PDB file of C-alpha atoms in Angstrom:
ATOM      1  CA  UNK A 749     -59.107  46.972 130.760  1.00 88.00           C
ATOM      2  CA  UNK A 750     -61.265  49.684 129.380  1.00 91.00           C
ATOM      3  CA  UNK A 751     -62.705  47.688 126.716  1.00 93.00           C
ATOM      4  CA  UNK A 752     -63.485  44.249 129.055  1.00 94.00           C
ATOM      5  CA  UNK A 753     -65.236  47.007 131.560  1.00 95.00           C
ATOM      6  CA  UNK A 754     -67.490  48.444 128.977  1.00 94.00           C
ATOM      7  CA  UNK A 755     -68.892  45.041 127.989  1.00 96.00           C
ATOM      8  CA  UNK A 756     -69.154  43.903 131.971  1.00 96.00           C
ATOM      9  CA  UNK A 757     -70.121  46.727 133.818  1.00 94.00           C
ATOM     10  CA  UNK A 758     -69.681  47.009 137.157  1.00 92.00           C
ATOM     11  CA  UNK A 759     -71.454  43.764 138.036  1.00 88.00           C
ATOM     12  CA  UNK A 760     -68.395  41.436 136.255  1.00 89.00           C
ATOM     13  CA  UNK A 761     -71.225  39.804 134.076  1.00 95.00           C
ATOM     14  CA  UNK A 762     -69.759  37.192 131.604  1.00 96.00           C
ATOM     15  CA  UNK A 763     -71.556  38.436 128.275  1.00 97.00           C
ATOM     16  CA  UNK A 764     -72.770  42.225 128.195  1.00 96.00           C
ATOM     17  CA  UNK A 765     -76.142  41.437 128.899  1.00 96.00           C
ATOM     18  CA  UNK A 766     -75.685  38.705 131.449  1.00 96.00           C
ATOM     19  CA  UNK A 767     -73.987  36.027 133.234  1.00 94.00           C
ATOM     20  CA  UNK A 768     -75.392  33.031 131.038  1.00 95.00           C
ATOM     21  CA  UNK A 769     -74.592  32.608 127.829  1.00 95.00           C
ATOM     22  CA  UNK A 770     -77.987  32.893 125.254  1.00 96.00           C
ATOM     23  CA  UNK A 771     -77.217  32.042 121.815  1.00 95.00           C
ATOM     24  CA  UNK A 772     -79.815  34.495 120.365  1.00 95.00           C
ATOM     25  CA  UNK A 773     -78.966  37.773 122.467  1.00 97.00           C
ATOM     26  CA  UNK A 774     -75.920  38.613 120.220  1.00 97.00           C
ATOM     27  CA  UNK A 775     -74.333  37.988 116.789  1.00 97.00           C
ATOM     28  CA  UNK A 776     -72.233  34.928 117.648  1.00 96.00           C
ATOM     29  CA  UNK A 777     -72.142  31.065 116.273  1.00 95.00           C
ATOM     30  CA  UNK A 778     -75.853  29.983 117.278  1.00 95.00           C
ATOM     31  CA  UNK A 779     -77.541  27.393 119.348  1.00 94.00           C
ATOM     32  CA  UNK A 780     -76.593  24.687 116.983  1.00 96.00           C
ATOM     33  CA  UNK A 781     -72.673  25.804 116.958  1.00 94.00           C
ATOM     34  CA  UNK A 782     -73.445  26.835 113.189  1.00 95.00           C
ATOM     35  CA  UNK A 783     -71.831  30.700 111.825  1.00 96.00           C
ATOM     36  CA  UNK A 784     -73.564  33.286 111.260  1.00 96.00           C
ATOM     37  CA  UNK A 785     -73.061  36.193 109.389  1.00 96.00           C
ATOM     38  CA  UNK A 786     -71.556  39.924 110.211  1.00 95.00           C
ATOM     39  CA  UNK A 787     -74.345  42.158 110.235  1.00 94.00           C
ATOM     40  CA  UNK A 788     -74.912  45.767 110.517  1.00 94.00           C
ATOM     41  CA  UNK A 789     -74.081  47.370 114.171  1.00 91.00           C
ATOM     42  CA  UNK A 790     -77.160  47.396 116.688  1.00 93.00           C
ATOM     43  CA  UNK A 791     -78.729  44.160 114.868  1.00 95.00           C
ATOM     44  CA  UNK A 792     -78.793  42.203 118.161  1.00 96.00           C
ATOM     45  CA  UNK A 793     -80.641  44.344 120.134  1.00 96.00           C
ATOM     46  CA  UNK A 794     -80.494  42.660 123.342  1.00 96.00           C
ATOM     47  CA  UNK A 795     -76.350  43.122 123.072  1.00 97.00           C
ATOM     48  CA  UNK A 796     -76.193  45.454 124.940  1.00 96.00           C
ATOM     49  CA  UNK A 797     -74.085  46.151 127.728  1.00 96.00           C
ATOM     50  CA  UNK A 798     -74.675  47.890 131.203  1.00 95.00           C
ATOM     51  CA  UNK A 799     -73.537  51.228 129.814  1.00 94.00           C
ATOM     52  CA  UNK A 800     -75.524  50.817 126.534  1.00 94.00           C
ATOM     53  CA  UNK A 801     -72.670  49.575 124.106  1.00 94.00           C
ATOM     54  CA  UNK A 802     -73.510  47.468 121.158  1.00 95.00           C
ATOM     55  CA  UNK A 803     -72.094  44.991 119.618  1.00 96.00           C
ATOM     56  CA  UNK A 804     -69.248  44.045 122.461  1.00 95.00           C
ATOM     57  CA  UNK A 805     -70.038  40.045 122.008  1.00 96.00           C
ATOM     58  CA  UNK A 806     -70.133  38.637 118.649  1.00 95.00           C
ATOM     59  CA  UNK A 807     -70.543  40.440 115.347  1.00 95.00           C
ATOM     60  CA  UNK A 808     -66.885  40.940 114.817  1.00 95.00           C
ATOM     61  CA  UNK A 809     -63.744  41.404 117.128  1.00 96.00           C
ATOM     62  CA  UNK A 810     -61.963  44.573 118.311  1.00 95.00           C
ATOM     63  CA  UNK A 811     -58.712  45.329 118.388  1.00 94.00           C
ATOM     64  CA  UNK A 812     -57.822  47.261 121.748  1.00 93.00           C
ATOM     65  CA  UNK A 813     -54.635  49.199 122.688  1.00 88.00           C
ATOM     66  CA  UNK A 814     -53.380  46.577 124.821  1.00 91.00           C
ATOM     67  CA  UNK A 815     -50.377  44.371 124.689  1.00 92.00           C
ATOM     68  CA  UNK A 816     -50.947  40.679 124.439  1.00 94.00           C
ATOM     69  CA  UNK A 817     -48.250  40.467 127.025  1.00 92.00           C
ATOM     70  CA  UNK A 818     -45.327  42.859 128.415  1.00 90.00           C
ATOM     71  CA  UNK A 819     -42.824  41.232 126.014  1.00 88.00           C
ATOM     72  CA  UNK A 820     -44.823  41.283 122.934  1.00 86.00           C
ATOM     73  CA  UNK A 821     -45.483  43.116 120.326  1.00 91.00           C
ATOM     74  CA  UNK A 822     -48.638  41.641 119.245  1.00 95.00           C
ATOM     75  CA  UNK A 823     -51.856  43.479 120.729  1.00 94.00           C
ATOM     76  CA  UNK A 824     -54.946  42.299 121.790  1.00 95.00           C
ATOM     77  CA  UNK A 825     -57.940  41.873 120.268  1.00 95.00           C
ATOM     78  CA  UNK A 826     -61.722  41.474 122.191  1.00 96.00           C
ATOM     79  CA  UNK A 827     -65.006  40.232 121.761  1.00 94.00           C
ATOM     80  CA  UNK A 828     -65.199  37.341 119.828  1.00 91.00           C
ATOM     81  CA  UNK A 829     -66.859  37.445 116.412  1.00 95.00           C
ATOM     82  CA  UNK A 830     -70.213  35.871 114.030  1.00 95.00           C
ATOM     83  CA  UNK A 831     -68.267  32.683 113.712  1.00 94.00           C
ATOM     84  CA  UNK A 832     -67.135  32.430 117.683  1.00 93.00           C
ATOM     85  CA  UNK A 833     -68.708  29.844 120.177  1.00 92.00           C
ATOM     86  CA  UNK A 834     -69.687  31.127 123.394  1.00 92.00           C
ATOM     87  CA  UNK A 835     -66.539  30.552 125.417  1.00 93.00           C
ATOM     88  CA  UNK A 836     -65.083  33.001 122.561  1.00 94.00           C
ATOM     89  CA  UNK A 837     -67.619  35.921 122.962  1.00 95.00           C
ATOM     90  CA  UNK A 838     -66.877  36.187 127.036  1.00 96.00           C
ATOM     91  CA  UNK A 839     -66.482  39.636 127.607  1.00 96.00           C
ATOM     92  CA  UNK A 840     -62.875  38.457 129.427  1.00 95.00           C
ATOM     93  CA  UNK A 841     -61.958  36.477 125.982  1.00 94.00           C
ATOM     94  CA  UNK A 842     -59.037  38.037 124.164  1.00 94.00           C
ATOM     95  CA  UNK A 843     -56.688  36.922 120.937  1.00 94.00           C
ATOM     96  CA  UNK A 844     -53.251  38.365 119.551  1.00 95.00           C
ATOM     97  CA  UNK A 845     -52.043  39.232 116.738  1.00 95.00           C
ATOM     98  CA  UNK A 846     -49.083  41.522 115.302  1.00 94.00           C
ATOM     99  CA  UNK A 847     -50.136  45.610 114.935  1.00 90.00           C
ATOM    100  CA  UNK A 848     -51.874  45.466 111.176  1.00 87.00           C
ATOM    101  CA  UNK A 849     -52.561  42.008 111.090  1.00 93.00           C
ATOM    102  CA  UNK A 850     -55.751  41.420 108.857  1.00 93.00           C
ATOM    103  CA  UNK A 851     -58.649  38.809 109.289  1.00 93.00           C
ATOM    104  CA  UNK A 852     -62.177  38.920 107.734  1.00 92.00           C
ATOM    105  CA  UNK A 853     -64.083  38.933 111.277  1.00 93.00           C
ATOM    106  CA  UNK A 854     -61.365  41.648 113.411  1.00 94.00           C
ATOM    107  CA  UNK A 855     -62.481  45.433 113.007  1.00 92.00           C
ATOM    108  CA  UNK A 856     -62.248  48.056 115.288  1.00 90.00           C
ATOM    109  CA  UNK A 857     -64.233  50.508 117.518  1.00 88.00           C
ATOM    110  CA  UNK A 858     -64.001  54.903 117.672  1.00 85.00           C
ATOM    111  CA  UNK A 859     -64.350  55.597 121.112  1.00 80.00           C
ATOM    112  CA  UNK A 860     -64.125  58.813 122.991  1.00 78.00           C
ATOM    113  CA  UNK A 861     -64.277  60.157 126.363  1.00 76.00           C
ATOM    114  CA  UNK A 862     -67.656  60.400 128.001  1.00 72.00           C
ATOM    115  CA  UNK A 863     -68.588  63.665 128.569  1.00 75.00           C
TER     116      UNK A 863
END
């Protein structure tokens, strides 16, 4: 919940820097549905969200402390990735997979608490 809140903000939006999705705001597949590359944090400038986070659409996806579900022991993983369409890169999308599960596009994010 902490992670999908960070990318909203407290206006719910559906990408961190809006409600409708622009295929040039953050690192995601672009207007022609074509990949694009990871790239170095902060290269999409205008992904940002409310609270000035980078990088929460696109780019690459985030693993988050969260269960997939009650039952499972997979975890949950946010933000879509540079090879994601923009259903994918919702700040409400999530994926699974098992607790050291490896895939070329799924990193992670150091986070602490505000001060």
């Amino acid at each position: 919940e902490e992670w999908e809140y960070a990318c909203k903000g407290k206006g719910n939006r559906r990408f961190p820097y809006g409600s409708k999705w622009n295929a040039d705001a953050c690192n995601t597949e672009d207007a022609n549905a074509e990949d694009r590359e990871m790239g170095a944090a902060g290269s999409f400038p205008r992904c940002r969200s409310p609270f000035g986070v980078f990088d929460m659409s696109g780019n690459v996806s985030e693993w988050t402390a969260s269960k997939y579900s009650p039952a499972a022991a997979a975890r949950t993983y946010k933000g879509g990735s540079a090879t994601r369409p923009n259903w994918a890169t919702r700040c409400a999308s999530r994926g699974s997979a098992s607790p050291g599960a490896r895939k070329e596009d799924l990193g992670f994010r150091c986070c602490t608490e505000p001060r």
